[in-house]
Short mmCIF file of C-alpha atoms in Angstrom, two decimals:
data_model
loop_
_atom_site.label_atom_id
_atom_site.label_comp_id
_atom_site.label_asym_id
_atom_site.label_seq_id
_atom_site.Cartn_x
_atom_site.Cartn_y
_atom_site.Cartn_z
CA MET A 1 34.51 -193.66 -146.39
CA LEU A 2 35.51 -192.68 -142.70
CA GLU A 3 37.32 -189.41 -144.60
CA GLN A 4 33.83 -188.82 -146.38
CA THR A 5 32.02 -188.92 -143.33
CA SER A 6 33.82 -188.15 -140.28
CA SER A 7 36.94 -186.12 -139.13
CA LEU A 8 40.52 -186.74 -138.46
CA ALA A 9 39.61 -185.41 -134.67
CA VAL A 10 36.93 -188.61 -134.54
CA VAL A 11 39.46 -191.07 -135.87
CA ARG A 12 42.43 -189.50 -133.25
CA ASP A 13 39.77 -189.80 -130.46
CA PHE A 14 39.24 -193.32 -131.56
CA LEU A 15 42.61 -194.57 -131.66
CA LYS A 16 43.65 -192.74 -128.53
CA SER A 17 40.91 -194.88 -126.66
CA ARG A 18 42.74 -198.25 -127.96
CA ASN A 19 45.96 -196.79 -126.46
CA THR A 20 47.74 -196.78 -129.83
CA ARG A 21 49.85 -194.05 -131.63
CA PHE A 22 46.93 -191.31 -132.77
CA SER A 23 48.70 -188.28 -133.97
CA ALA A 24 48.01 -187.60 -137.61
CA GLY A 25 48.16 -184.29 -139.49
CA SER A 26 46.61 -185.68 -142.71
CA TRP A 27 44.42 -188.69 -143.77
CA VAL A 28 47.37 -189.98 -145.43
CA GLU A 29 49.52 -189.95 -142.35
CA MET A 30 46.62 -191.65 -140.48
CA TYR A 31 46.01 -194.33 -142.85
CA GLU A 32 49.61 -195.66 -143.56
CA LYS A 33 51.07 -194.32 -140.11
CA ARG A 34 48.62 -195.14 -137.57
CA VAL A 35 45.39 -196.89 -138.61
CA VAL A 36 47.60 -199.69 -140.76
CA PRO A 37 49.97 -200.52 -137.99
CA ALA A 38 47.49 -200.40 -135.26
CA ILE A 39 45.24 -203.41 -137.49
CA GLU A 40 48.45 -205.14 -138.35
CA SER A 41 50.03 -205.24 -134.45
CA PHE A 42 45.97 -206.48 -133.65
CA GLN A 43 45.31 -203.09 -131.63
CA ILE A 44 42.19 -202.89 -133.39
CA THR A 45 40.59 -204.63 -135.96
CA ASN A 46 38.17 -204.45 -139.20
CA VAL A 47 35.36 -204.97 -136.98
CA ASP A 48 36.09 -201.80 -134.82
CA LEU A 49 36.65 -199.77 -137.90
CA ILE A 50 33.30 -200.69 -139.17
CA GLU A 51 31.75 -199.77 -135.75
CA LEU A 52 33.71 -196.47 -136.03
CA LEU A 53 32.00 -195.81 -139.08
CA ARG A 54 28.67 -196.93 -138.30
CA ILE A 55 28.47 -194.23 -135.78
CA ALA A 56 30.53 -191.43 -137.60
CA GLU A 57 28.63 -191.34 -140.49
CA GLU A 58 25.47 -190.48 -138.28
CA ASN A 59 26.70 -187.24 -137.05
CA GLY A 60 27.36 -183.98 -138.72
CA LYS A 61 27.02 -182.46 -142.18
CA GLN A 62 23.03 -182.88 -141.76
CA HIS A 63 19.65 -180.98 -141.30
CA VAL A 64 18.01 -182.05 -138.86
CA PHE A 65 14.03 -182.38 -138.40
CA LEU A 66 12.46 -182.63 -135.12
CA TYR A 67 9.02 -184.44 -133.80
CA GLN A 68 7.40 -185.70 -131.02
CA CYS A 69 4.61 -188.26 -130.23
CA SER A 70 3.43 -190.05 -127.08
CA ASP A 71 5.23 -192.12 -124.88
CA GLU A 72 2.52 -195.15 -125.64
CA ILE A 73 2.83 -194.60 -129.65
CA ALA A 74 6.94 -194.53 -129.17
CA SER A 75 6.66 -197.99 -127.27
CA TRP A 76 4.60 -199.25 -130.08
CA ILE A 77 7.05 -198.25 -132.79
CA MET A 78 10.10 -199.19 -130.65
CA ASP A 79 8.56 -202.65 -130.13
CA ARG A 80 11.15 -205.30 -130.98
CA ALA A 81 8.62 -208.07 -132.44
CA ARG A 82 7.05 -205.44 -134.31
CA VAL A 83 10.47 -204.41 -136.33
CA THR A 84 11.54 -207.46 -136.86
CA GLN A 85 8.18 -208.62 -138.58
CA LYS A 86 8.14 -205.52 -140.74
CA LEU A 87 11.71 -206.23 -141.43
CA LYS A 88 10.69 -209.78 -142.05
CA ASP A 89 8.11 -208.44 -144.45
CA LEU A 90 10.42 -206.57 -146.09
CA LYS A 91 12.94 -209.45 -146.65
CA LEU A 92 15.41 -207.54 -144.67
CA GLU A 93 15.48 -208.85 -141.12
CA GLN A 94 19.08 -209.37 -141.08
CA LEU A 95 19.73 -205.61 -141.12
CA THR A 96 19.30 -206.05 -136.82
CA THR A 97 22.27 -208.07 -136.51
CA THR A 98 24.05 -207.46 -139.67
CA PRO A 99 24.29 -203.68 -140.49
CA LEU A 100 25.16 -203.49 -144.65
CA ILE A 101 28.38 -201.34 -145.32
CA LEU A 102 27.78 -199.91 -148.66
CA GLU A 103 30.04 -197.38 -150.16
CA SER A 104 27.48 -196.58 -152.64
CA SER A 105 23.74 -197.57 -153.72
CA ASP A 106 22.12 -196.25 -156.79
CA ALA A 107 18.58 -196.43 -155.15
CA PRO A 108 17.68 -195.55 -151.37
CA CYS A 109 18.75 -198.72 -149.46
CA LEU A 110 18.13 -199.55 -145.61
CA VAL A 111 21.27 -200.63 -144.36
CA ASP A 112 21.39 -200.58 -140.51
CA VAL A 113 18.26 -201.04 -137.81
CA ARG A 114 19.30 -201.05 -134.08
CA TRP A 115 18.26 -200.60 -130.86
CA ASN A 116 20.29 -198.47 -127.93
CA THR A 117 19.88 -200.41 -125.20
CA ALA A 118 20.68 -200.07 -121.40
CA ASP A 119 17.84 -201.54 -118.64
CA VAL A 120 15.11 -201.05 -121.72
CA ASP A 121 15.65 -199.85 -124.98
CA LEU A 122 16.60 -196.14 -125.16
CA SER A 123 15.95 -195.46 -128.76
CA LEU A 124 15.74 -197.13 -132.64
CA ILE A 125 17.73 -196.15 -135.23
CA VAL A 126 16.93 -196.82 -138.94
CA LYS A 127 19.72 -195.45 -141.58
CA GLU A 128 19.32 -195.61 -145.50
CA VAL A 129 22.48 -194.88 -147.81
CA TYR A 130 22.35 -194.14 -151.36
CA THR A 131 24.39 -192.17 -153.98
CA ARG A 132 23.52 -188.91 -154.92
CA ARG A 133 25.30 -187.03 -158.22
CA SER A 134 26.32 -183.79 -159.00
CA GLU A 135 27.92 -181.76 -161.87
CA LYS A 136 31.30 -179.99 -161.13
CA PHE A 137 32.22 -177.58 -164.03
CA VAL A 138 36.09 -178.14 -165.34
CA ARG A 139 36.61 -176.12 -168.41
CA ASN A 140 35.50 -174.41 -171.39
CA GLU A 141 36.53 -175.70 -174.81
CA VAL A 142 36.07 -174.37 -178.20
CA THR A 143 35.82 -176.23 -181.24
CA ASP A 144 35.27 -175.29 -184.78
CA GLY A 145 33.53 -171.88 -183.25
CA TRP A 146 31.45 -174.01 -180.95
CA LEU A 147 32.09 -173.33 -177.29
CA HIS A 148 31.79 -176.64 -174.95
CA LYS A 149 31.46 -176.71 -171.54
CA ILE A 150 32.82 -179.50 -169.55
CA TYR A 151 31.80 -180.80 -166.31
CA GLU A 152 32.45 -183.81 -164.09
CA TYR A 153 29.90 -185.76 -162.64
CA GLN A 154 30.53 -186.59 -158.65
CA LYS A 155 29.39 -189.24 -156.59
CA HIS A 156 28.51 -188.18 -152.84
CA ARG A 157 27.53 -191.04 -150.37
CA VAL A 158 24.51 -189.90 -148.62
CA VAL A 159 23.50 -191.12 -145.36
CA ASN A 160 20.08 -190.45 -143.78
CA LEU A 161 18.80 -191.70 -140.37
CA ALA A 162 15.79 -191.66 -137.98
CA LYS A 163 16.47 -191.85 -134.26
CA LEU A 164 13.42 -192.14 -132.21
CA HIS A 165 13.79 -191.91 -128.24
CA ARG A 166 11.55 -193.73 -126.10
CA ASN A 167 10.08 -190.51 -124.70
CA GLY A 168 8.66 -190.08 -128.19
CA LEU A 169 11.39 -187.40 -129.43
CA LEU A 170 12.11 -188.21 -133.00
CA GLU A 171 14.89 -186.75 -135.25
CA ILE A 172 15.10 -187.50 -138.83
CA ARG A 173 18.71 -186.20 -139.82
CA LEU A 174 19.31 -185.73 -143.65
CA ALA A 175 22.53 -185.82 -145.17
CA SER A 176 23.48 -181.94 -146.60
CA GLN A 177 22.96 -181.28 -150.01
CA LEU A 178 25.54 -179.60 -152.09
CA THR A 179 23.14 -177.45 -154.97
CA SER A 180 20.21 -176.81 -153.09
CA SER A 181 18.71 -175.63 -149.01
CA ASN A 182 15.14 -177.26 -149.90
CA TYR A 183 14.96 -180.39 -148.21
CA GLU A 184 11.36 -180.80 -148.87
CA TYR A 185 11.50 -183.78 -151.17
CA GLU A 186 13.98 -185.56 -149.27
CA LEU A 187 12.25 -185.19 -146.71
CA ALA A 188 8.90 -186.64 -148.09
CA ARG A 189 11.10 -189.43 -149.74
CA PHE A 190 12.80 -190.48 -146.87
CA ILE A 191 9.57 -190.54 -144.38
CA TYR A 192 7.88 -192.39 -147.13
CA HIS A 193 10.91 -194.75 -147.39
CA ILE A 194 10.65 -195.73 -143.51
CA LYS A 195 7.13 -195.58 -143.35
CA ASP A 196 6.75 -199.12 -142.26
CA LEU A 197 9.51 -198.92 -139.49
CA VAL A 198 8.86 -195.71 -138.19
CA PRO A 199 5.66 -194.18 -139.40
CA VAL A 200 6.11 -190.23 -139.07
CA ASP A 201 2.20 -189.71 -139.50
CA LYS A 202 1.49 -190.43 -135.82
CA PHE A 203 3.94 -187.63 -134.91
CA SER A 204 3.76 -183.90 -134.62
CA ASP A 205 6.30 -181.22 -135.63
CA ILE A 206 8.61 -179.41 -133.00
CA PRO A 207 8.76 -175.91 -133.71
CA LEU A 208 11.82 -174.33 -132.91
CA SER A 209 10.89 -170.64 -132.71
CA THR A 210 11.38 -170.54 -128.67
CA ALA A 211 14.83 -171.39 -129.11
CA ARG A 212 15.76 -169.00 -132.23
CA LYS A 213 13.97 -166.35 -130.09
CA ARG A 214 15.90 -167.00 -127.03
CA ILE A 215 19.29 -167.81 -128.49
CA TRP A 216 19.05 -163.96 -129.79
CA ALA A 217 17.31 -162.59 -126.80
CA GLU A 218 19.98 -163.68 -124.39
CA ARG A 219 23.12 -163.44 -126.58
CA ARG A 220 24.32 -161.37 -124.00
CA GLN A 221 23.98 -163.58 -121.14
CA LEU A 222 25.32 -166.58 -123.93
CA ALA A 223 28.40 -164.79 -125.06
CA THR A 224 30.79 -167.02 -123.46
CA LEU A 225 29.13 -170.07 -125.16
CA ILE A 226 28.23 -168.88 -128.70
CA ARG A 227 29.09 -166.71 -131.48
CA TYR A 228 26.70 -165.35 -133.80
CA SER A 229 27.71 -164.71 -137.50
CA ASP A 230 24.14 -163.39 -138.61
CA ALA A 231 20.63 -162.98 -137.51
CA THR A 232 17.52 -162.55 -139.36
CA ILE A 233 13.97 -160.62 -138.75
CA ARG A 234 10.77 -161.16 -140.17
CA ASP A 235 7.37 -159.77 -139.83
CA ASP A 236 3.80 -160.82 -140.83
CA PHE A 237 3.97 -158.46 -143.85
CA GLY A 238 7.20 -160.51 -145.37
CA ASN A 239 9.57 -157.77 -144.44
CA VAL A 240 12.93 -159.03 -143.81
CA LEU A 241 15.95 -157.50 -141.94
CA LYS A 242 19.30 -159.35 -141.78
CA ALA A 243 22.63 -158.56 -139.83
CA ALA A 244 25.65 -160.36 -140.66
CA THR A 245 29.62 -160.08 -139.38
CA GLY A 246 32.29 -159.00 -142.40
CA SER A 247 34.04 -162.66 -141.61
CA VAL A 248 32.94 -165.85 -139.99
CA GLU A 249 35.24 -165.11 -137.19
CA SER A 250 33.34 -162.20 -136.17
CA ASP A 251 30.77 -161.83 -133.60
CA LEU A 252 27.43 -159.48 -133.60
CA ASN A 253 27.95 -159.67 -130.14
CA ASN A 254 30.58 -157.03 -130.68
CA GLN A 255 28.57 -154.87 -133.32
CA LYS A 256 26.39 -153.37 -131.06
CA ALA A 257 25.02 -150.53 -133.06
CA ILE A 258 24.09 -153.33 -135.85
CA SER A 259 22.53 -156.00 -133.14
CA ASP A 260 20.57 -153.45 -131.59
CA SER A 261 18.99 -152.16 -134.55
CA LEU A 262 17.44 -155.79 -135.09
CA ASP A 263 16.11 -155.49 -131.29
CA SER A 264 14.77 -152.05 -131.99
CA VAL A 265 12.25 -154.07 -134.58
CA LEU A 266 11.68 -156.95 -132.37
CA THR A 267 10.56 -154.60 -129.41
CA SER A 268 8.57 -152.03 -131.81
CA ASP A 269 6.81 -154.41 -133.89
CA THR A 270 4.37 -157.00 -132.52
CA SER A 271 4.30 -159.19 -135.45
CA ALA A 272 8.19 -159.18 -135.62
CA TYR A 273 10.12 -162.82 -134.70
CA CYS A 274 13.85 -164.21 -135.40
CA SER A 275 13.54 -166.33 -137.78
CA GLY A 276 16.87 -167.58 -138.70
CA GLN A 277 20.47 -167.52 -137.15
CA ASN A 278 23.88 -168.79 -138.27
CA ILE A 279 26.03 -169.10 -135.04
CA TRP A 280 28.69 -171.16 -133.40
CA PHE A 281 28.70 -173.12 -130.29
CA LYS A 282 32.41 -172.10 -128.97
CA LYS A 283 34.98 -174.17 -128.11
CA SER A 284 34.68 -176.01 -124.15
CA LYS A 285 35.23 -179.15 -122.36
CA HIS A 286 32.44 -180.27 -124.52
CA LEU A 287 33.60 -179.07 -128.10
CA GLN A 288 36.67 -179.79 -129.69
CA THR A 289 36.57 -176.77 -131.61
CA ASP A 290 34.03 -174.37 -132.49
CA THR A 291 30.84 -175.98 -133.93
CA HIS A 292 28.72 -174.42 -136.82
CA VAL A 293 24.85 -174.61 -136.32
CA LEU A 294 22.01 -173.06 -138.86
CA LEU A 295 18.77 -172.16 -137.53
CA ASN A 296 17.33 -170.59 -140.81
CA GLY A 297 15.33 -173.65 -142.46
CA THR A 298 11.74 -175.03 -141.62
CA HIS A 299 10.24 -174.13 -138.22
CA HIS A 300 11.51 -177.70 -137.08
CA GLU A 301 14.44 -177.56 -138.59
CA PHE A 302 18.64 -176.97 -137.39
CA ALA A 303 21.67 -177.66 -139.33
CA LEU A 304 25.36 -178.68 -138.29
CA PRO A 305 27.10 -177.70 -141.77
CA ALA A 306 30.78 -179.86 -140.89
CA ASN A 307 31.36 -183.09 -139.92
CA CYS A 308 31.52 -183.58 -135.99
CA GLY A 309 31.71 -186.21 -133.29
CA MET A 310 28.50 -188.03 -131.73
CA ALA A 311 29.66 -186.16 -128.36
CA GLU A 312 29.85 -182.81 -130.52
CA TYR A 313 26.26 -183.61 -132.00
CA GLU A 314 24.64 -184.48 -129.04
CA HIS A 315 25.99 -181.48 -126.90
CA VAL A 316 24.53 -179.20 -129.59
CA PHE A 317 21.28 -180.98 -129.82
CA ASP A 318 20.61 -180.75 -126.10
CA GLN A 319 21.91 -177.39 -125.79
CA ILE A 320 19.10 -176.52 -128.72
CA ARG A 321 16.10 -178.43 -126.75
CA GLN A 322 17.25 -176.65 -123.56
CA PHE A 323 16.62 -173.15 -125.15
CA ASN A 324 13.75 -174.55 -127.01
CA LYS A 325 11.89 -175.27 -123.28
CA PRO A 326 9.04 -173.11 -122.99
CA LEU A 327 9.47 -168.99 -121.65
CA SER A 328 8.64 -168.75 -118.19
#
């Protein structure tokens, strides 16, 4: 399950923090030569691994939708007595003390409800798990003049969660889909599933238009921080202009004529705006590797297509929020 929802780097960091051997070039090596010996020598426990999975599966390979409510409403929603009573009504009161570790579930199932706490409760997390199925083409077979296409059914463990901060900021993180880029149905279904615990109808969307505008407009100043794979400009009449690099390693910052052509549209057409970007936050003291981010979904959505650790996710999230602050 860690292999599905995490990365070797995350597990290496975990083992390193426990002062045990941590280097591994593959998941098989990690399991056989690092994790199992660490358990057998009592350097880590199964409970430690469960907690690692609990955190690791919540970050990366997600589309994130942002909302905001008032501090007062957030405080009411996060109130422990209210949440506990709602869970009792749902016969799920054990989730606040004992999360379910499910490999799969045919129907969406709430598995974890918890508070992140310091002197006060800082956030409330509500998480669900279920199994999503897809079809993978295997081969063609010809029998008695009939062509048969053979597909393999594949199962994918899906983890969705809502994280409400005490300041009213709400993140809804949906596991990335393999076969569709439209998350409208999945978002509505998840919001309905958690409505008793987190009533999203009391929130407003947080548009990311300012972040998209600033990340593109300030690309020269951000060259040491961000690499740009593509950008899309639209206007109110539905016209679209897109610039893209020839490879994911390239940077539009190095293609001045192409990127300047987008700027010319933005400056000459008052209805034009940056509607989407495909960017990489560069490796730094905060990021172990370049981290891929998409800003091309709905107006309040961004995505991290690959697995990442909690620190990497939070760094990217903080950066996007900074870019989305109102322009002075």
